[in-house]
Structures are given as C-alpha cells and as structure tokens.
C-alpha cells in the first residue's frame, strides 16, 4: 500500500506529465483560458488515460509480449487510445445525451494528446502489475489535471493584469508556465529526502 | 465580460425550427477545428465525412424553447452554468473511475491476481457508468444540464443581407473579431 501511495505521489507531482515530462503541452496552452474548461478537459483526459492504460496493459501482456510483436507497440497503442476515445464518446452519448452535448467537445482533442500515449509507453517501461499500472496512469492524469487547473487560474488572473504589450498573450503564458515548472521542481525533494 | 460571471457562454446557430422548438448546432470555437491547417487536415468545420468536426457538431444538435422567435440561420449566444459543467464532468468521468478503482483495489487485496483485478475493474467501470446514468438523469430532471438562450449574436445567414462591421468594444466576447449584424432589407 505504501509503495502504491509513493508511486502515485511521484507520478502526480515529482514526475508531473506536463511540467517534468513535457507531454500534453498543446492542451496545456490551448484549453487553459478558463478554470471550468480546464477542469472539464482534465477530467475527460483522466478518464481516457486510465481506461486506455488498462487496455494498453492487457494488449501489451497478452498480445504483444506473448507473440513477440513488441515492434508494433506504438502503432497498437495509438489504435487502442483512439478506440478508448471513441468508446468514451459513445458511452457518454448513451449514458446521457445532455452530458454528451456539454462535454463532447473535449473528447476529439484527447486523441491527439501525446500525454495519453506517453503514459501508456511509460507503463511498459515500468514493468508494473495491472493494478500498479492503472494507479500510475490515474495518478499521472490527476497530476495533469492539477497543473491544468492551476495554470487556468493563473491565466484568469493574468487576463486582469496590466501586461506589457509585447508580452501579452502567449509570451506571458509561457513565462508563467516556466515559473510553475520551477515551483514543481520543489517536489523533487520528496524523492531524495 | 459576460453578463453573469458564472455562466459559460458559447455560440450556436439555429438549423431547424419545429413547432416552438429551435434546434441549435454549437459552433466550433477552439481546438483542432480552429487551427490554421484545419482545411487541409479534414478537421475544418466544413469538411464532410465520418469522424470530421462537421459531423461531430451535427451530432451535438440540441433543442431549445423558442419564445424569442428565432429564425433558421440566426447565430445566438447560449450559456450554461459554470457549476453545471463541473457537475457534468464529475458525473460522467469521476463516478465510473472511482467505482472501477475501488473494485480493482478490493479485488487486488483479496486475490492478488491480475486477471481477476482486470475483470473486477471492468465490472466496476460498467457499474459506475450505470450510476453515472442515474445521476445524469437527476441532473437533467433538475434542468442543470440544459443550455439557455442569452442573446442574439451577429453573423446571421438567414437574412436577405448583412452589414458587417468590426467591433472593437470591450463588451465583445472577441474584441478584435469581425462580426456581422443581421439587418432586413425591405423591398
């Protein structure tokens, strides 16, 4: 239990998907103009990363490893992720058409989010058990959502600040992102301390 | 600024009118479809075909009561409560994940087998989706998920002529965007 807890803290904070591994930067800059949209995108991505990681683990162990097809890993994982997104979209539509109308816009964007593929490939490198891999994926995506929401909050405040004209918009966004990344570097003390 | 700071606004276009009900199609305002290369990659809002953004948006048409006399082709600003979006996200994604992880954790503790844990998590996911369906019905019954009409927007195509003007007002949602104000041309 303690091992799982440490692994999850490490995945969410110390080796954060966005700020330490630099994955999912497109949605990090693109969907963080408001906290509510960032939270929606974060939760949708959390769901897809967790579900696709479960499927990826099964495919890796019972298909790719079993038949020596490791060289097809990336292509197969992309297919699994696209299927997971489609599955999610169809399920949300079936569960509640109203929810689908409200949330459906985020789902197509997740297919092209490299964080989903990145986490799946990290799982394979980690050689984890099924529950370990799923918890790692869940924690990584929680870290992703956390950073998205924090950054969206900062950008909402930035929109009210008087920023010099040359720095307005994306430039000040990148500067804030770099400061946030440095702040998250403080969590690396957890692993050494 | 929006009139109500707790409302998330979006643009939609009226595509059909049925006996007091207007069917609206949301506009793609951000992300993949708005990229500069959208036209060449098939994600552009006008591109047809399975899986295209145009198809996805068509699938997201929704009805809205029409006491305001909306006409086909009109652009309107619709809004949903900021909390509704969060509630909807939590209902759709958090409930199934929590049930799946709980089922997986309990099974792993009891049996310690990957296959059994996998089956338990899949079952937990299914149960969570059922629970999400029930919760979503309750939200829909309370009207929490329904978008509401806020005001008419520029850019209508259903009129005889349009006069376009560049709005640089701070009240505009997109200050530098060129918008069209619909005006009837009398013969």
Short mmCIF file of C-alpha atoms in Angstrom, two decimals:
data_model
loop_
_atom_site.label_atom_id
_atom_site.label_comp_id
_atom_site.label_asym_id
_atom_site.label_seq_id
_atom_site.Cartn_x
_atom_site.Cartn_y
_atom_site.Cartn_z
CA UNK A 1 0.00 0.00 0.00
CA UNK A 2 2.81 2.40 0.95
CA UNK A 3 4.60 1.61 -2.33
CA UNK A 4 1.47 2.43 -4.32
CA UNK A 5 0.97 5.70 -2.42
CA UNK A 6 4.58 6.79 -3.03
CA UNK A 7 4.36 5.80 -6.68
CA UNK A 8 1.17 7.85 -7.10
CA UNK A 9 2.66 10.93 -5.43
CA UNK A 10 5.74 10.58 -7.61
CA UNK A 11 3.68 10.25 -10.78
CA UNK A 12 1.40 13.19 -9.97
CA UNK A 13 3.84 15.71 -8.50
CA UNK A 14 7.52 14.78 -8.83
CA UNK A 15 7.41 13.47 -12.41
CA UNK A 16 4.45 15.55 -13.50
CA UNK A 17 3.31 14.72 -17.03
CA UNK A 18 3.27 18.34 -18.18
CA UNK A 19 5.94 20.11 -16.16
CA UNK A 20 8.55 17.37 -15.82
CA UNK A 21 7.95 15.18 -18.89
CA UNK A 22 6.68 17.97 -21.19
CA UNK A 23 3.75 15.93 -22.52
CA UNK A 24 0.32 17.34 -23.35
CA UNK A 25 1.61 20.87 -23.90
CA UNK A 26 -0.90 21.56 -26.68
CA UNK A 27 -3.91 21.26 -24.40
CA UNK A 28 -1.90 22.89 -21.58
CA UNK A 29 -1.66 26.11 -23.57
CA UNK A 30 -4.85 25.73 -25.60
CA UNK A 31 -7.60 24.81 -23.11
CA UNK A 32 -6.49 26.72 -20.02
CA UNK A 33 -8.14 30.06 -20.60
CA UNK A 34 -10.86 29.28 -18.03
CA UNK A 35 -10.83 27.10 -14.94
CA UNK A 36 -14.06 25.29 -15.80
CA UNK A 37 -12.92 24.28 -19.28
CA UNK A 38 -9.55 23.21 -17.89
CA UNK A 39 -11.29 21.09 -15.25
CA UNK A 40 -13.57 19.54 -17.90
CA UNK A 41 -10.62 18.73 -20.13
CA UNK A 42 -8.62 17.42 -17.16
CA UNK A 43 -11.37 15.07 -16.02
CA UNK A 44 -12.01 13.81 -19.56
CA UNK A 45 -8.29 13.19 -20.05
CA UNK A 46 -8.05 11.45 -16.67
CA UNK A 47 -10.83 9.08 -17.69
CA UNK A 48 -9.33 8.34 -21.11
CA UNK A 49 -5.76 7.90 -19.81
CA UNK A 50 -6.91 5.47 -17.10
CA UNK A 51 -9.19 3.43 -19.36
CA UNK A 52 -6.71 3.31 -22.26
CA UNK A 53 -3.87 2.35 -19.90
CA UNK A 54 -5.91 -0.59 -18.64
CA UNK A 55 -6.47 -1.69 -22.24
CA UNK A 56 -2.83 -0.99 -23.21
CA UNK A 57 -1.54 -3.11 -20.31
CA UNK A 58 -3.73 -6.02 -21.39
CA UNK A 59 -2.70 -5.68 -25.05
CA UNK A 60 0.99 -5.47 -24.11
CA UNK A 61 0.96 -8.53 -21.86
CA UNK A 62 -1.45 -10.84 -23.64
CA UNK A 63 -0.77 -9.90 -27.27
CA UNK A 64 2.48 -8.02 -27.95
CA UNK A 65 4.69 -9.78 -25.37
CA UNK A 66 3.06 -13.17 -25.87
CA UNK A 67 3.60 -13.20 -29.65
CA UNK A 68 6.83 -11.19 -29.82
CA UNK A 69 5.19 -8.21 -31.51
CA UNK A 70 6.89 -5.51 -29.43
CA UNK A 71 7.88 -3.57 -32.56
CA UNK A 72 4.17 -2.83 -33.16
CA UNK A 73 3.77 -1.24 -29.74
CA UNK A 74 3.43 2.42 -30.73
CA UNK A 75 1.02 1.75 -33.60
CA UNK A 76 -1.06 -0.58 -31.46
CA UNK A 77 -1.23 1.86 -28.56
CA UNK A 78 -2.36 4.66 -30.87
CA UNK A 79 -5.13 2.38 -32.11
CA UNK A 80 -6.12 1.46 -28.55
CA UNK A 81 -6.18 5.14 -27.49
CA UNK A 82 -8.31 6.15 -30.48
CA UNK A 83 -10.66 3.27 -29.66
CA UNK A 84 -10.80 4.31 -25.99
CA UNK A 85 -11.75 7.85 -27.01
CA UNK A 86 -14.45 6.54 -29.34
CA UNK A 87 -15.68 4.20 -26.59
CA UNK A 88 -15.84 7.11 -24.15
CA UNK A 89 -17.68 9.30 -26.63
CA UNK A 90 -20.24 6.59 -27.42
CA UNK A 91 -20.68 5.73 -23.76
CA UNK A 92 -21.24 9.33 -22.68
CA UNK A 93 -23.71 9.76 -25.53
CA UNK A 94 -25.57 6.64 -24.39
CA UNK A 95 -25.40 7.45 -20.68
CA UNK A 96 -26.77 10.95 -21.16
CA UNK A 97 -27.26 12.91 -24.40
CA UNK A 98 -27.27 16.11 -22.33
CA UNK A 99 -23.86 15.30 -20.90
CA UNK A 100 -22.60 14.49 -24.38
CA UNK A 101 -23.77 17.86 -25.69
CA UNK A 102 -21.99 19.60 -22.86
CA UNK A 103 -18.75 17.59 -22.73
CA UNK A 104 -18.38 16.06 -26.19
CA UNK A 105 -16.22 18.90 -27.48
CA UNK A 106 -13.23 17.85 -25.37
CA UNK A 107 -13.14 14.24 -26.44
CA UNK A 108 -11.82 14.52 -30.03
CA UNK A 109 -8.96 16.66 -28.73
CA UNK A 110 -7.79 13.88 -26.42
CA UNK A 111 -7.00 11.53 -29.31
CA UNK A 112 -4.16 13.80 -30.32
CA UNK A 113 -2.94 14.43 -26.78
CA UNK A 114 0.55 12.97 -26.56
CA UNK A 115 0.23 12.62 -22.76
CA UNK A 116 -2.10 9.65 -23.29
CA UNK A 117 0.42 7.80 -25.45
CA UNK A 118 3.32 8.94 -23.27
CA UNK A 119 1.79 7.49 -20.10
CA UNK A 120 1.00 4.20 -21.88
CA UNK A 121 4.63 3.89 -23.04
CA UNK A 122 5.91 4.71 -19.55
CA UNK A 123 3.80 1.86 -18.16
CA UNK A 124 5.52 -0.61 -20.44
CA UNK A 125 8.96 0.62 -19.38
CA UNK A 126 7.94 0.36 -15.72
CA UNK A 127 7.04 -3.37 -15.94
CA UNK A 128 4.25 -2.91 -13.41
CA UNK A 129 1.39 -5.14 -12.30
CA UNK A 130 -2.08 -4.38 -13.66
CA UNK A 131 -3.26 -2.50 -10.57
CA UNK A 132 0.09 -0.69 -10.31
CA UNK A 133 -0.10 0.38 -13.95
CA UNK A 134 -3.67 1.58 -13.58
CA UNK A 135 -2.90 3.57 -10.42
CA UNK A 136 0.21 5.05 -12.07
CA UNK A 137 -1.88 6.16 -15.06
CA UNK A 138 -4.60 7.54 -12.79
CA UNK A 139 -2.09 9.48 -10.67
CA UNK A 140 -0.28 10.81 -13.75
CA UNK A 141 -3.54 12.09 -15.19
CA UNK A 142 -4.51 13.63 -11.84
CA UNK A 143 -1.19 15.49 -11.93
CA UNK A 144 -2.04 16.61 -15.47
CA UNK A 145 -5.47 17.88 -14.33
CA UNK A 146 -3.98 19.62 -11.30
CA UNK A 147 -1.49 21.57 -13.41
CA UNK A 148 -4.17 22.42 -15.98
CA UNK A 149 -6.44 23.87 -13.28
CA UNK A 150 -3.61 25.79 -11.54
CA UNK A 151 -2.44 27.24 -14.85
CA UNK A 152 -6.00 28.17 -15.85
CA UNK A 153 -6.40 30.02 -12.53
CA UNK A 154 -3.16 31.89 -13.14
CA UNK A 155 -4.23 32.81 -16.67
CA UNK A 156 -7.60 34.08 -15.43
CA UNK A 157 -5.69 36.42 -13.12
CA UNK A 158 -3.26 37.35 -15.90
CA UNK A 159 -6.21 38.43 -18.05
CA UNK A 160 -6.92 41.14 -15.47
CA UNK A 161 -3.28 42.19 -15.05
CA UNK A 162 -1.60 45.00 -16.96
CA UNK A 163 0.96 43.11 -19.01
CA UNK A 164 3.38 44.99 -21.30
CA UNK A 165 2.06 44.85 -24.86
CA UNK A 166 4.92 42.74 -26.23
CA UNK A 167 4.42 40.11 -23.53
CA UNK A 168 0.63 39.96 -23.68
CA UNK A 169 -0.97 36.65 -24.60
CA UNK A 170 1.11 33.51 -25.15
CA UNK A 171 4.53 35.03 -24.19
CA UNK A 172 3.49 35.81 -20.62
CA UNK A 173 1.70 32.44 -20.59
CA UNK A 174 4.97 30.65 -21.34
CA UNK A 175 6.83 32.68 -18.72
CA UNK A 176 4.22 31.77 -16.09
CA UNK A 177 4.41 28.11 -17.21
CA UNK A 178 8.17 28.12 -16.69
CA UNK A 179 7.77 29.60 -13.20
CA UNK A 180 5.17 26.94 -12.41
CA UNK A 181 7.56 24.24 -13.65
CA UNK A 182 10.28 25.60 -11.36
CA UNK A 183 7.83 25.60 -8.45
CA UNK A 184 7.03 21.95 -9.15
CA UNK A 185 10.75 21.17 -9.12
CA UNK A 186 10.46 21.66 -5.38
CA UNK A 187 8.57 18.36 -5.20
CA UNK A 188 11.68 16.52 -6.42
CA UNK A 189 12.95 16.89 -2.84
CA UNK A 190 10.35 14.30 -1.84
CA UNK A 191 12.19 11.56 -3.74
CA UNK A 192 15.63 12.41 -2.32
CA UNK A 193 14.61 13.49 1.15
CA UNK B 1 -17.16 40.29 -19.82
CA UNK B 2 -20.21 38.10 -19.68
CA UNK B 3 -23.31 39.47 -18.00
CA UNK B 4 -23.13 36.70 -15.46
CA UNK B 5 -19.61 35.76 -14.46
CA UNK B 6 -20.77 32.23 -13.51
CA UNK B 7 -22.10 31.45 -16.97
CA UNK B 8 -20.05 29.77 -19.66
CA UNK B 9 -21.04 31.25 -23.00
CA UNK B 10 -20.89 29.73 -26.43
CA UNK B 11 -22.14 30.44 -29.93
CA UNK B 12 -24.71 28.29 -31.72
CA UNK B 13 -26.60 28.52 -34.99
CA UNK B 14 -30.28 27.78 -35.48
CA UNK B 15 -30.57 24.96 -38.02
CA UNK B 16 -34.24 23.97 -37.72
CA UNK B 17 -37.50 25.24 -36.23
CA UNK B 18 -40.10 22.75 -35.06
CA UNK B 19 -43.34 23.98 -33.51
CA UNK B 20 -41.97 26.31 -30.86
CA UNK B 21 -38.65 24.50 -30.56
CA UNK B 22 -35.43 25.72 -32.17
CA UNK B 23 -32.71 23.16 -32.96
CA UNK B 24 -29.26 24.61 -32.50
CA UNK B 25 -25.85 23.48 -33.64
CA UNK B 26 -22.90 24.59 -31.49
CA UNK B 27 -20.05 26.37 -33.24
CA UNK B 28 -16.51 25.05 -33.05
CA UNK B 29 -14.67 27.89 -31.40
CA UNK B 30 -11.39 26.39 -30.31
CA UNK B 31 -9.04 23.44 -30.58
CA UNK B 32 -8.41 21.32 -33.61
CA UNK B 33 -11.07 22.77 -35.94
CA UNK B 34 -9.87 26.34 -35.48
CA UNK B 35 -6.23 25.60 -36.34
CA UNK B 36 -4.71 27.32 -39.37
CA UNK B 37 -4.25 23.94 -41.10
CA UNK B 38 -7.79 22.73 -40.40
CA UNK B 39 -8.83 22.92 -44.04
CA UNK B 40 -6.04 20.62 -45.19
CA UNK B 41 -6.29 18.00 -42.45
CA UNK B 42 -10.01 17.35 -42.69
CA UNK B 43 -10.85 18.83 -39.32
CA UNK B 44 -12.28 22.03 -40.77
CA UNK B 45 -15.86 22.72 -39.82
CA UNK B 46 -16.99 22.45 -43.42
CA UNK B 47 -15.40 19.12 -44.24
CA UNK B 48 -17.84 16.23 -44.53
CA UNK B 49 -17.30 12.58 -43.64
CA UNK B 50 -17.33 10.20 -40.71
CA UNK B 51 -15.38 11.49 -37.72
CA UNK B 52 -14.96 15.01 -39.08
CA UNK B 53 -15.62 18.00 -36.85
CA UNK B 54 -18.63 18.92 -39.02
CA UNK B 55 -20.11 15.50 -38.35
CA UNK B 56 -19.41 15.67 -34.64
CA UNK B 57 -21.00 19.08 -34.35
CA UNK B 58 -24.05 17.88 -36.31
CA UNK B 59 -24.35 15.05 -33.79
CA UNK B 60 -24.44 17.59 -30.95
CA UNK B 61 -27.57 19.43 -32.10
CA UNK B 62 -29.84 20.29 -29.24
CA UNK B 63 -33.36 21.69 -28.82
CA UNK B 64 -34.18 24.99 -27.15
CA UNK B 65 -37.58 26.54 -26.44
CA UNK B 66 -38.21 29.35 -28.90
CA UNK B 67 -40.22 32.14 -27.28
CA UNK B 68 -37.81 34.66 -28.80
CA UNK B 69 -38.87 33.97 -32.40
CA UNK B 70 -35.51 32.69 -33.60
CA UNK B 71 -35.15 32.03 -37.32
CA UNK B 72 -33.15 29.41 -39.20
CA UNK B 73 -29.60 30.63 -39.78
CA UNK B 74 -29.50 33.02 -36.84
CA UNK B 75 -26.49 32.96 -34.51
CA UNK B 76 -27.25 33.08 -30.85
CA UNK B 77 -25.26 33.18 -27.64
CA UNK B 78 -26.19 30.35 -25.30
CA UNK B 79 -24.96 29.75 -21.78
CA UNK B 80 -24.66 27.04 -19.20
CA UNK B 81 -23.92 27.49 -15.54
CA UNK B 82 -20.23 27.17 -14.72
CA UNK B 83 -21.03 24.71 -11.93
CA UNK B 84 -23.12 22.60 -14.29
CA UNK B 85 -20.08 21.95 -16.45
CA UNK B 86 -18.13 20.74 -13.43
CA UNK B 87 -21.06 18.68 -12.17
CA UNK B 88 -21.47 17.11 -15.61
CA UNK B 89 -17.74 16.29 -15.83
CA UNK B 90 -17.72 14.76 -12.35
CA UNK B 91 -20.83 12.72 -13.13
CA UNK B 92 -19.60 11.40 -16.44
CA UNK B 93 -15.97 10.72 -15.58
CA UNK B 94 -15.36 10.66 -11.83
CA UNK B 95 -18.13 8.23 -10.80
CA UNK B 96 -17.08 5.40 -13.21
CA UNK B 97 -13.39 5.90 -12.36
CA UNK B 98 -13.96 5.79 -8.61
CA UNK B 99 -16.07 2.61 -8.81
CA UNK B 100 -13.56 0.94 -11.14
CA UNK B 101 -10.57 1.80 -8.94
CA UNK B 102 -12.41 0.78 -5.77
CA UNK B 103 -13.40 -2.56 -7.29
CA UNK B 104 -9.82 -3.09 -8.51
CA UNK B 105 -8.29 -2.20 -5.15
CA UNK B 106 -10.58 -4.52 -3.19
CA UNK B 107 -10.07 -7.43 -5.61
CA UNK B 108 -6.30 -6.98 -5.70
CA UNK B 109 -6.24 -7.09 -1.89
CA UNK B 110 -8.35 -10.25 -1.82
CA UNK B 111 -6.94 -12.30 -4.71
CA UNK B 112 -3.76 -10.60 -5.93
CA UNK B 113 -4.31 -11.80 -9.48
CA UNK B 114 -4.02 -9.50 -12.50
CA UNK B 115 -6.77 -11.27 -14.44
CA UNK B 116 -9.28 -11.14 -11.57
CA UNK B 117 -8.42 -7.48 -10.89
CA UNK B 118 -8.90 -6.67 -14.57
CA UNK B 119 -12.33 -8.33 -14.61
CA UNK B 120 -13.33 -6.56 -11.38
CA UNK B 121 -12.25 -3.18 -12.73
CA UNK B 122 -14.16 -3.71 -15.96
CA UNK B 123 -17.26 -4.63 -13.90
CA UNK B 124 -16.69 -1.61 -11.65
CA UNK B 125 -16.45 0.62 -14.71
CA UNK B 126 -19.73 -0.76 -16.02
CA UNK B 127 -21.46 -0.25 -12.66
CA UNK B 128 -20.03 3.26 -12.45
CA UNK B 129 -21.42 4.10 -15.88
CA UNK B 130 -24.84 2.89 -14.74
CA UNK B 131 -24.57 5.06 -11.63
CA UNK B 132 -23.49 7.99 -13.84
CA UNK B 133 -26.57 7.44 -15.99
CA UNK B 134 -28.84 7.67 -12.96
CA UNK B 135 -27.04 10.78 -11.67
CA UNK B 136 -27.18 12.41 -15.11
CA UNK B 137 -30.94 11.79 -15.28
CA UNK B 138 -31.37 13.54 -11.95
CA UNK B 139 -29.27 16.48 -13.15
CA UNK B 140 -31.27 16.66 -16.39
CA UNK B 141 -34.57 16.49 -14.46
CA UNK B 142 -33.49 19.49 -12.40
CA UNK B 143 -32.59 21.33 -15.61
CA UNK B 144 -28.93 21.66 -14.62
CA UNK B 145 -27.63 20.44 -17.97
CA UNK B 146 -29.88 22.48 -20.27
CA UNK B 147 -28.24 25.40 -22.07
CA UNK B 148 -30.27 28.61 -22.04
CA UNK B 149 -30.69 31.41 -24.55
CA UNK B 150 -28.81 34.57 -23.58
CA UNK B 151 -28.98 36.87 -26.58
CA UNK B 152 -28.75 37.06 -30.34
CA UNK B 153 -25.27 37.25 -31.84
CA UNK B 154 -24.06 38.75 -35.10
CA UNK B 155 -23.30 36.74 -38.25
CA UNK B 156 -26.77 35.51 -39.28
CA UNK B 157 -27.11 33.91 -42.70
CA UNK B 158 -30.90 33.74 -42.69
CA UNK B 159 -31.46 37.34 -43.69
CA UNK B 160 -31.60 38.99 -47.05
CA UNK B 161 -28.49 40.99 -46.45
CA UNK B 162 -25.91 41.51 -43.76
CA UNK B 163 -23.95 44.55 -42.87
CA UNK B 164 -20.64 43.63 -41.38
CA UNK B 165 -18.76 45.82 -39.05
CA UNK B 166 -15.69 45.39 -36.97
CA UNK B 167 -16.49 45.55 -33.31
CA UNK B 168 -13.70 46.61 -31.06
CA UNK B 169 -15.79 47.15 -28.00
CA UNK B 170 -14.56 45.78 -24.70
CA UNK B 171 -18.05 44.30 -24.25
CA UNK B 172 -17.50 41.98 -27.24
CA UNK B 173 -16.52 38.38 -26.40
CA UNK B 174 -13.85 38.53 -29.12
CA UNK B 175 -12.73 42.16 -29.22
CA UNK B 176 -10.86 42.02 -32.50
CA UNK B 177 -13.23 39.71 -34.35
CA UNK B 178 -15.21 40.86 -37.33
CA UNK B 179 -18.87 40.21 -36.73
CA UNK B 180 -21.93 40.75 -38.90
CA UNK B 181 -25.05 42.46 -37.67
CA UNK B 182 -28.18 41.00 -39.34
CA UNK B 183 -30.47 43.57 -40.96
CA UNK B 184 -33.56 43.04 -43.02
CA UNK B 185 -33.64 44.63 -46.46
CA UNK B 186 -37.09 45.90 -47.26
CA UNK B 187 -38.06 45.78 -50.94
#
